[in-house]
């Protein structure tokens, strides 16, 4: 049974699950609105099981970082962001546009949609009545309870498609599925939802929604809710009506009048939603012309929308963000979470990986280059300007060593290579890691592949041209900047020299054993450091000249805490707690950069607290992925960071701290940590904020 389910899941993920064109048109119209909000999108997506599964799958994809603890559809949409939701809407519409359309198919989808929405609506009401703590979870489970039917329907016979899928009992439907595939839609749907990391209680509720009352009576609360909701939303004849009341009494002790009220409310809600979507749910005479009009309207929407976000929306982003958005598009359109982007370097005549940071665990992929003389499906794709596949393009299906290495490094069964060329000499190859079954499905749809590759080629080419223009402008201005910098540096060094001399005189006036001597020495070191930084500004950066030195982070913390004791902590009545590991390892790094990072974090915490609080600095040894690091934690007792600021924590924004603050402090800190190859993270709530920084024991070559 498991093997059958895996095979079906592969085929479903290649073809996607269908939605009614009525829903997709409504969603695309909403996405076009400039002021569209997540509530509106959640309302539309939350009415369609197929769209809901697309959102859940995207949120649990490694391309998007795998969401956790999202307890509502709205929160899931907010995690993905508006751009991704628009991409899902456009992608689903294009899939629907390229898929089979018939009156019978539309009739099946309308019946499926109506029953799923009714079940979800009743499940939500039952959850509220029975005090189930996760009402939205009950709604989602009810909406997705029959999703297995969408997976099986394309391969079932005409008799199956003609069944009344909202009828009760569902014995004929379950029997037909079991005879054809060896499992039914309840088991298949549960496996699918488990694969997408939905909670076990949701998977079980879907798995047992056709179980008998005697079986389900002792099951989990949510399983009983969905089981009864499915029964109440089914079409029962007069002889079966008493069974509905009996089930409601035995499972939740609900009277017949309450059940009738639930059904009336659900029926009215579904009618209202159907009218707003212009969906005929069969209560009046069916007008198939309306359905055909919606299909035509969907085709127009597909024509008017780009396959992925428009080129102009992406050309001004960072290159890594651009490539990540392309990989996300690949995930949405082809259900492939493992892909590579290679660009042709015309100077070296090699294909080079465009996003090496996505494969830090693979030395082969980390800095992949493909010489055009190599015998590979990749070079074949480039030279012949056509789609190639490791499953079909080599004699006797044997791969060359180079192809085998890439396939193993990407942990896949095989590769599809897609050329993305624009009208210039700029050339890109997309590598999609997939199974043979999925490859066949993807390659079959030539129209979709052509549309996708043309769009990607235009996007990358436009981004490249924009980047080159920026570099040209920067080069033109560099000489003027250096001349002005030299003048400013000369003027700045004069007052620094005066301050240094006065400190020297002050040091001589004090007794040599005076504790202030240490403070004066620290101040002089900081002035010398500022002077060195300013002097370096006039020199052009030369890569490879940096040499890391031994750094004692505990010593830096003690020096800075002593320096800021009177100037920051005492004047703001802030208590400083130091929890430093006496066995802390020394590291090979840049002392000045680490000192700047610690300084920025201290000042940020002081400004957050303002007055009367505590700051705790902790140091310790830590191992990350087999590599030794030093961890520095700085925790304050301030009011915490607002959610709207946390979204863009490390980006330069207008500061909320008042006049005199640029809002650049954390942005600079993040960049400095990145230069050292370290990591920085932040946790915050109403009781304070904690920044955690991990420094590697030795900077890797080329980072500084």
XYZ file of C-alpha atoms in Angstrom:
704
model
C 0.000 0.000 0.000
C 2.775 2.415 0.881
C 4.501 1.918 -2.481
C 1.240 2.614 -4.317
C 0.765 5.812 -2.302
C 4.303 7.017 -3.047
C 3.779 6.470 -6.782
C 0.458 8.315 -6.721
C 1.962 11.196 -4.773
C 4.706 11.553 -7.384
C 2.173 11.776 -10.184
C -0.052 14.200 -8.288
C 2.861 16.511 -7.509
C 3.769 16.594 -11.196
C 0.249 17.464 -12.338
C -0.992 19.434 -9.323
C -4.485 19.260 -7.869
C -7.239 21.073 -9.797
C -9.451 23.918 -8.597
C -12.599 25.368 -10.067
C -11.794 28.205 -12.500
C -14.327 30.318 -10.583
C -12.093 30.255 -7.476
C -8.891 30.923 -9.399
C -10.374 33.918 -11.217
C -11.494 35.386 -7.883
C -8.040 34.846 -6.374
C -6.225 36.401 -9.345
C -8.530 39.408 -9.234
C -7.751 39.855 -5.537
C -4.006 39.554 -6.149
C -4.198 42.412 -8.648
C -5.546 44.789 -6.011
C -2.815 47.093 -4.681
C -4.211 47.097 -1.133
C -5.010 43.383 -0.930
C -4.693 42.044 2.612
C -4.062 38.593 4.066
C -7.627 38.397 5.401
C -9.038 38.624 1.867
C -6.607 36.043 0.489
C -7.218 33.747 3.455
C -10.980 33.905 2.878
C -10.620 32.881 -0.787
C -7.934 30.199 -0.332
C -9.732 28.868 2.748
C -12.730 27.996 0.570
C -10.843 25.620 -1.730
C -9.148 22.380 -0.663
C -6.748 22.313 -3.624
C -5.430 25.860 -3.074
C -5.164 25.155 0.640
C -2.915 22.141 0.015
C -0.703 24.225 -2.291
C -0.184 26.780 0.476
C 0.516 24.085 3.086
C 3.011 22.348 0.810
C 4.836 25.605 0.037
C 5.062 26.509 3.727
C 6.618 23.122 4.484
C 9.041 23.180 1.563
C 12.791 23.558 2.334
C 12.901 26.264 -0.353
C 10.807 28.449 1.973
C 12.539 27.407 5.179
C 9.880 24.974 6.465
C 7.307 26.762 8.609
C 6.622 25.613 12.148
C 3.831 26.256 14.659
C 1.526 28.040 12.217
C -1.883 27.534 13.783
C -4.059 29.166 11.115
C -4.230 29.586 7.364
C -3.779 33.353 7.725
C -0.554 32.877 9.703
C 0.689 30.474 7.040
C -0.019 33.027 4.314
C 1.791 35.734 6.300
C 4.795 33.407 6.657
C 4.937 32.913 2.880
C 4.354 36.588 2.010
C 2.233 38.281 -0.651
C 4.677 37.633 -3.508
C 4.618 33.893 -2.897
C 0.817 33.849 -2.599
C 0.547 35.666 -5.940
C 2.977 33.161 -7.464
C 0.871 30.267 -6.144
C -2.276 31.851 -7.610
C -0.688 32.407 -11.019
C 0.950 28.970 -11.072
C -2.288 27.204 -10.118
C -4.117 29.120 -12.837
C -1.583 28.190 -15.495
C -1.723 24.540 -14.444
C -5.501 24.670 -14.698
C -5.292 26.380 -18.079
C -3.048 23.633 -19.475
C -5.103 20.797 -17.953
C -8.095 18.924 -19.322
C -11.441 20.774 -19.354
C -14.837 19.091 -19.773
C -18.371 19.415 -18.427
C -17.950 16.132 -16.553
C -14.680 17.340 -14.959
C -16.250 20.645 -13.959
C -19.273 18.859 -12.532
C -17.037 16.641 -10.415
C -15.029 19.633 -9.148
C -18.170 21.591 -8.257
C -19.597 18.650 -6.321
C -16.260 18.115 -4.564
C -15.923 21.827 -3.736
C -19.420 22.111 -2.307
C -19.102 19.027 -0.104
C -15.612 19.991 1.168
C -16.688 23.546 2.019
C -19.847 22.292 3.758
C -17.833 19.798 5.803
C -15.292 22.472 6.786
C -18.016 24.930 7.815
C -19.814 22.332 9.939
C -16.505 21.154 11.465
C -15.755 24.715 12.586
C -19.205 25.023 14.202
C -18.846 21.649 15.947
C -15.405 22.677 17.239
C -16.849 25.877 18.704
C -19.825 24.072 20.242
C -17.717 21.290 21.772
C -14.963 23.682 22.984
C -12.245 22.190 20.793
C -9.313 24.593 21.387
C -8.116 24.767 17.749
C -11.126 25.847 15.707
C -9.135 26.703 12.565
C -7.466 23.293 12.678
C -10.915 21.690 12.633
C -11.908 23.817 9.638
C -8.778 22.868 7.675
C -9.213 19.168 8.499
C -12.820 19.346 7.275
C -11.801 21.182 4.101
C -9.081 18.636 3.268
C -10.875 15.464 4.360
C -11.645 14.350 0.774
C -8.457 15.627 -0.905
C -7.554 12.023 -1.752
C -10.402 11.993 -4.286
C -8.724 14.771 -6.284
C -5.599 12.628 -6.432
C -7.416 9.493 -7.613
C -10.034 10.988 -9.942
C -7.813 11.470 -13.058
C -7.083 7.722 -13.179
C -10.566 6.446 -12.281
C -13.180 5.255 -14.763
C -16.298 7.104 -15.923
C -18.479 5.286 -13.387
C -16.395 6.647 -10.494
C -16.595 10.191 -11.870
C -20.369 9.919 -12.189
C -20.871 8.891 -8.538
C -22.587 11.318 -6.187
C -19.509 11.997 -4.068
C -21.543 13.708 -1.404
C -23.775 10.689 -0.836
C -23.916 8.539 2.291
C -22.751 5.883 2.813
C -19.647 6.046 0.579
C -19.269 2.266 0.294
C -19.387 2.195 -3.532
C -16.754 4.927 -3.808
C -14.398 3.326 -1.278
C -14.815 -0.104 -2.862
C -14.072 1.238 -6.366
C -10.903 2.957 -5.112
C -9.749 -0.121 -3.219
C -10.232 -2.383 -6.228
C -8.360 -0.029 -8.561
C -5.419 1.040 -6.350
C -5.346 -1.184 -3.289
C -6.119 1.806 -1.021
C -8.837 4.440 -0.747
C -8.905 8.231 -0.700
C -8.903 8.473 3.118
C -5.590 6.621 3.509
C -3.975 8.388 0.549
C -4.946 11.843 1.841
C -3.592 11.052 5.318
C -0.232 10.023 3.830
C -0.109 13.218 1.761
C -0.858 15.490 4.737
C 1.676 13.661 6.884
C 4.287 14.221 4.170
C 3.537 17.953 4.389
C 4.053 17.935 8.164
C 0.478 18.488 9.295
C -0.178 17.359 12.895
C -0.967 13.685 13.447
C -4.418 14.574 14.831
C -5.315 16.224 11.507
C -4.000 13.256 9.500
C -5.990 10.845 11.657
C -9.155 12.950 11.364
C -8.871 12.706 7.573
C -7.982 9.000 7.702
C -11.034 8.030 9.795
C -13.730 10.343 8.438
C -15.676 7.346 7.045
C -15.285 5.194 10.171
C -18.419 3.864 11.861
C -19.863 5.487 14.976
C -18.846 2.585 17.215
C -15.252 2.861 15.991
C -14.921 6.637 16.109
C -16.605 7.143 19.495
C -13.366 6.589 21.427
C -11.160 8.476 18.969
C -9.527 11.895 19.371
C -11.820 14.919 19.648
C -10.869 16.211 16.171
C -11.487 12.814 14.527
C -15.024 12.785 15.954
C -15.625 16.353 14.732
C -14.580 15.640 11.135
C -16.369 12.286 11.078
C -19.661 13.873 12.124
C -19.128 16.917 9.869
C -18.633 14.600 6.884
C -21.827 12.732 7.754
C -23.871 15.925 8.228
C -22.611 17.438 4.973
C -23.442 14.274 2.994
C -26.621 13.741 0.992
C -28.856 11.500 3.092
C -32.189 10.070 1.991
C -35.214 10.011 4.249
C -34.393 6.570 5.617
C -30.904 7.680 6.651
C -31.945 10.900 8.435
C -32.390 9.253 11.868
C -28.826 7.949 11.635
C -27.602 11.580 11.433
C -29.383 12.485 14.685
C -28.189 9.298 16.377
C -24.559 10.037 15.479
C -24.795 13.635 16.761
C -26.207 12.455 20.084
C -23.681 9.644 20.599
C -20.601 11.681 19.592
C -21.419 15.105 21.096
C -24.800 14.809 22.810
C -26.342 17.316 20.388
C -30.091 17.493 19.971
C -31.815 17.254 16.603
C -32.813 20.935 16.716
C -29.178 22.029 17.254
C -28.035 19.818 14.371
C -30.714 21.281 12.098
C -29.575 24.765 13.075
C -25.948 23.887 12.244
C -26.965 22.539 8.860
C -29.099 25.577 8.056
C -26.256 27.968 8.917
C -23.730 25.937 6.894
C -26.093 25.735 3.926
C -26.616 29.504 3.922
C -22.869 30.201 4.195
C -22.081 27.888 1.285
C -24.829 29.431 -0.840
C -23.512 32.935 -0.139
C -19.945 31.929 -1.014
C -21.093 30.134 -4.173
C -23.019 33.229 -5.292
C -19.995 35.464 -4.654
C -17.861 33.114 -6.778
C -20.576 32.745 -9.431
C -20.602 28.973 -8.849
C -23.762 27.022 -9.622
C -23.935 24.340 -6.921
C -26.863 22.493 -8.502
C -29.721 23.840 -6.416
C -31.165 25.483 -9.522
C -31.022 24.324 -13.129
C -27.368 23.955 -14.081
C -26.106 26.470 -16.635
C -22.952 25.043 -18.225
C -22.488 28.227 -20.248
C -21.486 29.996 -17.023
C -18.779 27.399 -16.426
C -17.402 27.848 -19.948
C -17.387 31.615 -19.488
C -15.325 31.187 -16.323
C -12.872 28.953 -18.179
C -12.479 31.652 -20.835
C -12.073 34.290 -18.135
C -9.359 32.185 -16.510
C -7.533 31.981 -19.859
C -7.623 35.773 -20.087
C -6.243 36.083 -16.560
C -3.410 33.691 -17.422
C -2.619 35.743 -20.506
C -2.543 38.980 -18.499
C -0.350 37.623 -15.701
C 3.317 36.640 -15.795
C 4.291 33.050 -15.050
C 6.286 34.174 -12.073
C 6.535 37.685 -10.645
C 7.209 40.249 -13.380
C 10.764 40.968 -14.432
C 10.712 44.554 -13.237
C 9.818 43.401 -9.713
C 13.051 41.411 -9.431
C 15.853 43.073 -11.355
C 16.741 45.446 -8.493
C 16.975 42.713 -5.846
C 20.202 41.133 -4.645
C 21.409 38.343 -6.940
C 20.983 35.698 -4.229
C 17.374 36.842 -3.664
C 16.715 36.635 -7.401
C 18.019 33.068 -7.645
C 16.085 32.082 -4.537
C 12.864 33.439 -6.100
C 13.566 31.376 -9.230
C 14.061 28.237 -7.151
C 10.806 28.983 -5.345
C 9.053 29.284 -8.719
C 10.493 25.900 -9.713
C 9.144 24.455 -6.480
C 5.667 25.883 -7.057
C 5.368 25.020 -10.737
C 7.113 21.637 -10.916
C 7.023 20.507 -7.258
C 10.813 20.266 -7.203
C 12.589 21.552 -4.103
C 16.112 20.722 -5.275
C 17.425 22.761 -8.199
C 20.542 24.526 -9.444
C 21.078 27.577 -11.638
C 24.172 27.750 -13.870
C 25.217 30.865 -15.806
C 27.628 30.894 -18.746
C 30.815 32.886 -18.140
C 31.789 33.967 -21.657
C 35.328 34.940 -20.586
C 36.236 31.479 -19.291
C 33.723 29.608 -21.488
C 32.418 27.760 -18.422
C 29.072 27.318 -16.750
C 29.251 28.494 -13.147
C 26.839 27.934 -10.282
C 24.807 31.030 -9.484
C 23.798 30.128 -5.917
C 26.583 28.188 -4.131
C 25.350 29.102 -0.644
C 22.426 26.671 -1.000
C 24.775 23.668 -0.950
C 27.376 24.332 1.782
C 27.542 20.619 2.621
C 28.726 19.644 -0.869
C 32.231 20.595 -1.955
C 31.348 19.632 -5.524
C 28.347 21.955 -5.707
C 29.788 24.688 -3.513
C 31.713 26.218 -6.419
C 30.536 24.128 -9.362
C 31.992 24.934 -12.776
C 31.250 23.013 -15.964
C 33.779 23.204 -18.761
C 32.072 23.086 -22.148
C 34.442 20.331 -23.283
C 32.992 17.951 -20.655
C 30.730 15.221 -22.049
C 27.577 15.851 -20.033
C 23.836 16.318 -20.408
C 24.464 19.861 -19.111
C 26.827 20.824 -21.940
C 24.568 19.019 -24.402
C 21.670 21.203 -23.217
C 23.760 24.355 -23.744
C 25.194 23.453 -27.137
C 22.003 22.085 -28.662
C 19.718 24.622 -26.964
C 17.203 21.960 -25.955
C 15.907 20.218 -22.843
C 17.985 17.198 -21.860
C 17.459 14.544 -19.221
C 19.687 11.986 -17.546
C 16.885 9.466 -18.097
C 16.738 9.732 -21.901
C 19.680 11.584 -23.400
C 22.574 9.161 -22.974
C 23.014 5.829 -24.758
C 21.977 2.697 -22.841
C 20.862 5.028 -20.009
C 24.363 5.099 -18.488
C 25.566 8.436 -17.163
C 29.059 9.856 -17.459
C 31.068 10.146 -14.243
C 30.577 13.909 -14.106
C 26.769 13.583 -14.347
C 26.756 10.782 -11.778
C 28.675 12.956 -9.320
C 26.215 15.832 -9.636
C 23.239 13.480 -9.318
C 24.704 12.008 -6.113
C 25.611 15.444 -4.740
C 22.031 16.614 -5.268
C 20.744 13.414 -3.664
C 18.389 12.593 -6.503
C 17.516 9.901 -9.037
C 18.283 12.040 -12.058
C 18.320 15.496 -13.672
C 16.422 17.596 -16.172
C 18.420 20.387 -17.838
C 16.407 23.344 -19.158
C 18.026 26.086 -21.293
C 17.011 29.673 -20.515
C 18.491 31.906 -23.232
C 17.566 35.495 -24.067
C 18.193 37.342 -27.333
C 21.740 38.284 -26.256
C 24.667 36.007 -25.451
C 23.540 35.602 -21.832
C 22.823 31.920 -21.201
C 21.480 30.055 -18.166
C 20.914 26.348 -17.526
C 18.390 25.187 -14.904
C 19.090 21.801 -13.279
C 16.014 20.129 -11.785
C 16.568 17.122 -9.507
C 13.725 14.626 -9.839
C 12.586 11.051 -10.255
C 12.047 9.447 -13.661
C 8.262 9.529 -13.260
C 8.273 13.238 -12.492
C 10.711 13.946 -15.330
C 8.371 12.338 -17.849
C 5.455 14.465 -16.672
C 7.480 17.692 -16.783
C 9.001 17.115 -20.215
C 5.581 16.218 -21.678
C 4.355 19.783 -21.120
C 6.502 21.628 -23.654
C 4.291 24.747 -23.730
C 4.640 25.295 -19.997
C 8.408 24.691 -20.074
C 8.861 27.150 -22.941
C 6.833 29.832 -21.160
C 8.775 29.280 -17.956
C 12.278 29.246 -19.480
C 11.615 32.373 -21.574
C 10.457 34.247 -18.490
C 13.465 33.150 -16.433
C 15.864 34.123 -19.243
C 14.383 37.604 -19.430
C 14.469 37.998 -15.657
C 18.124 36.964 -15.215
C 19.278 38.960 -18.233
C 17.515 42.121 -17.046
C 18.971 41.707 -13.586
C 22.461 41.219 -15.025
C 22.178 44.348 -17.206
C 20.904 46.395 -14.267
C 23.778 45.186 -12.063
C 26.335 46.093 -14.725
C 24.927 49.619 -14.994
C 25.229 50.073 -11.229
C 28.853 48.856 -11.316
C 29.668 51.259 -14.153
C 28.222 54.187 -12.208
C 30.130 53.135 -9.092
C 33.430 52.967 -11.018
C 32.863 56.439 -12.448
C 32.345 57.892 -8.985
C 35.152 55.995 -7.212
C 37.990 58.402 -8.081
C 36.023 61.442 -6.959
C 35.147 59.667 -3.711
C 38.784 58.745 -2.997
C 39.919 62.349 -3.464
C 37.297 63.649 -1.053
C 38.074 60.842 1.413
C 41.779 61.758 1.528
C 40.901 65.371 2.343
C 38.496 64.375 5.142
C 40.969 61.863 6.561
C 43.697 64.500 6.751
C 41.413 66.909 8.584
C 40.101 64.236 10.985
C 43.525 63.018 12.052
C 44.453 66.460 13.423
C 41.885 66.558 16.282
C 42.559 62.886 17.036
C 46.254 63.696 17.503
C 45.346 66.554 19.882
C 43.122 64.246 21.967
C 45.857 61.622 22.084
C 48.392 64.207 23.371
C 46.024 65.452 26.088
C 45.449 61.882 27.243
C 49.215 61.414 27.468
C 49.524 64.546 29.654
C 46.633 63.414 31.841
C 48.270 60.032 32.297
C 51.489 61.685 33.573
C 49.543 63.778 36.124
C 48.004 60.660 37.651
C 49.798 58.221 39.884
C 51.068 55.224 37.933
C 48.966 52.902 40.148
C 45.781 54.926 39.742
C 42.913 52.698 38.433
C 42.085 55.387 35.869
C 45.339 54.550 34.053
C 43.684 51.418 32.609
C 40.750 53.476 31.349
C 43.076 56.014 29.746
C 45.008 53.217 28.073
C 41.779 51.733 26.681
C 40.677 55.149 25.366
C 44.038 55.638 23.638
C 43.727 52.209 22.020
C 40.278 53.104 20.716
C 41.550 56.402 19.299
C 44.397 54.567 17.567
C 41.862 52.087 16.184
C 39.694 54.923 14.833
C 42.754 56.487 13.262
C 43.696 53.216 11.579
C 40.161 52.718 10.266
C 40.108 56.222 8.788
C 43.520 55.778 7.195
C 42.421 52.488 5.593
C 39.451 54.266 3.997
C 41.714 56.037 1.508
C 43.207 52.770 0.256
C 41.517 50.588 -2.330
C 40.444 47.235 -0.944
C 42.753 44.376 -1.864
C 41.381 40.895 -1.339
C 43.664 38.398 0.314
C 45.663 40.971 2.362
C 43.850 40.301 5.630
C 45.578 38.088 8.197
C 43.500 36.876 11.157
C 45.076 37.186 14.633
C 44.519 35.496 17.994
C 41.551 37.103 19.759
C 40.508 36.724 23.412
C 36.805 37.639 23.391
C 36.545 37.609 27.199
C 39.295 40.223 27.376
C 37.492 42.389 24.809
C 34.275 42.178 26.827
C 36.074 43.187 30.053
C 37.792 46.110 28.348
C 34.567 47.414 26.831
C 32.539 46.942 30.020
C 35.171 48.944 31.912
C 35.149 51.638 29.224
C 31.375 52.020 29.229
C 30.889 51.635 32.990
C 30.725 55.374 33.698
C 29.725 56.655 30.266
C 26.763 54.324 29.660
C 25.906 51.965 32.499
C 26.225 54.325 35.485
C 24.612 57.342 33.810
C 21.607 55.204 32.790
C 21.533 53.286 36.086
C 21.983 49.973 34.259
C 23.384 46.935 36.029
C 25.852 44.845 34.002
C 26.102 41.098 34.651
C 29.031 39.166 33.161
C 28.857 35.370 32.825
C 32.084 34.612 31.023
C 33.410 31.097 30.470
C 36.884 30.904 32.027
C 37.762 28.087 29.601
C 36.791 30.078 26.525
C 38.821 29.213 23.446
C 40.843 31.877 21.678
C 39.952 32.341 18.028
C 41.681 33.403 14.821
C 39.710 36.435 13.719
C 39.660 40.227 13.372
C 39.834 41.868 16.805
C 38.635 45.280 15.641
C 35.594 43.857 13.869
C 34.576 41.787 16.905
C 35.033 44.823 19.162
C 32.765 46.848 16.865
C 30.111 44.102 16.961
C 30.117 43.954 20.771
C 30.056 47.760 20.999
C 27.059 48.014 18.673
C 25.101 45.383 20.619
C 25.872 47.049 23.979
C 24.797 50.480 22.732
C 21.673 49.016 21.161
C 20.682 47.403 24.478
C 21.366 50.564 26.484
C 19.226 52.603 24.098
C 16.435 50.021 24.338
C 16.439 50.044 28.153
C 16.983 53.828 28.438
C 17.151 53.772 32.267
C 16.990 51.354 35.213
C 17.534 47.886 33.848
C 19.989 45.024 33.442
C 22.269 43.772 30.693
C 23.761 40.280 30.877
C 26.688 39.254 28.674
C 27.487 35.543 28.423
C 30.315 33.783 26.598
C 30.906 30.094 25.925
C 32.235 27.441 23.576
C 29.780 25.825 21.131
C 29.969 23.308 18.274
C 27.931 23.968 15.108
C 27.846 21.301 12.400
C 31.124 19.831 13.608
C 32.938 23.207 13.754
C 34.018 24.963 16.968
C 32.569 28.405 17.578
C 32.541 30.991 20.340
C 29.045 32.047 21.358
C 28.368 35.516 22.718
C 24.935 36.321 24.172
C 23.784 39.793 25.169
C 20.439 39.970 26.968
C 18.676 43.147 28.118
C 15.605 43.813 30.260
C 14.108 46.318 27.837
C 10.560 46.358 26.456
C 11.402 44.061 23.530
C 11.385 44.747 19.811
C 8.021 45.457 18.097
C 6.879 42.871 15.550
C 6.925 45.344 12.655
C 10.617 46.102 13.337
C 11.532 42.403 13.777
C 10.430 41.772 10.166
C 13.258 44.010 8.884
C 15.583 43.782 11.878
C 18.862 43.894 9.981
C 17.811 46.236 7.194
C 18.540 50.002 7.263
C 15.297 51.696 8.298
C 14.198 54.895 9.952
C 15.069 54.467 13.618
C 12.375 54.435 16.303
C 14.874 55.592 18.946
C 14.469 59.312 18.281
C 16.678 62.016 16.813
C 20.327 61.270 16.401
C 19.888 57.625 15.441
C 20.293 56.437 11.871
C 18.688 52.997 12.283
C 21.825 51.437 10.748
C 23.356 49.888 13.896
C 21.969 46.353 13.578
C 22.344 46.374 9.802
C 26.047 47.143 10.195
C 26.369 44.565 12.968
C 24.804 41.853 10.771
C 27.167 42.701 7.892
C 30.194 42.580 10.202
C 29.138 39.176 11.578
C 28.656 37.891 8.018
C 32.152 39.087 7.064
C 33.591 36.979 9.857
C 31.601 33.947 8.717
C 29.558 34.053 11.927
C 25.866 33.800 12.749
C 23.572 36.229 14.550
C 20.035 35.667 15.834
C 17.550 37.509 17.993
C 14.820 36.491 20.447
C 12.463 39.063 21.914
C 9.320 39.422 23.982
C 7.821 41.905 26.429
C 10.474 41.048 29.039
C 13.515 41.899 26.952
C 15.672 41.004 23.978
C 18.557 38.566 23.533
C 21.079 38.714 20.696
C 23.201 35.614 20.141
C 26.350 35.714 17.996
C 28.486 32.699 17.070
C 32.038 33.368 15.843
C 33.965 30.554 14.072
C 37.293 29.645 15.667
C 38.987 30.578 12.420
C 37.791 32.737 9.532
C 37.626 30.861 6.243
C 39.805 32.192 3.461
C 38.165 34.871 1.338
C 35.537 35.993 3.865
C 37.273 39.236 4.872
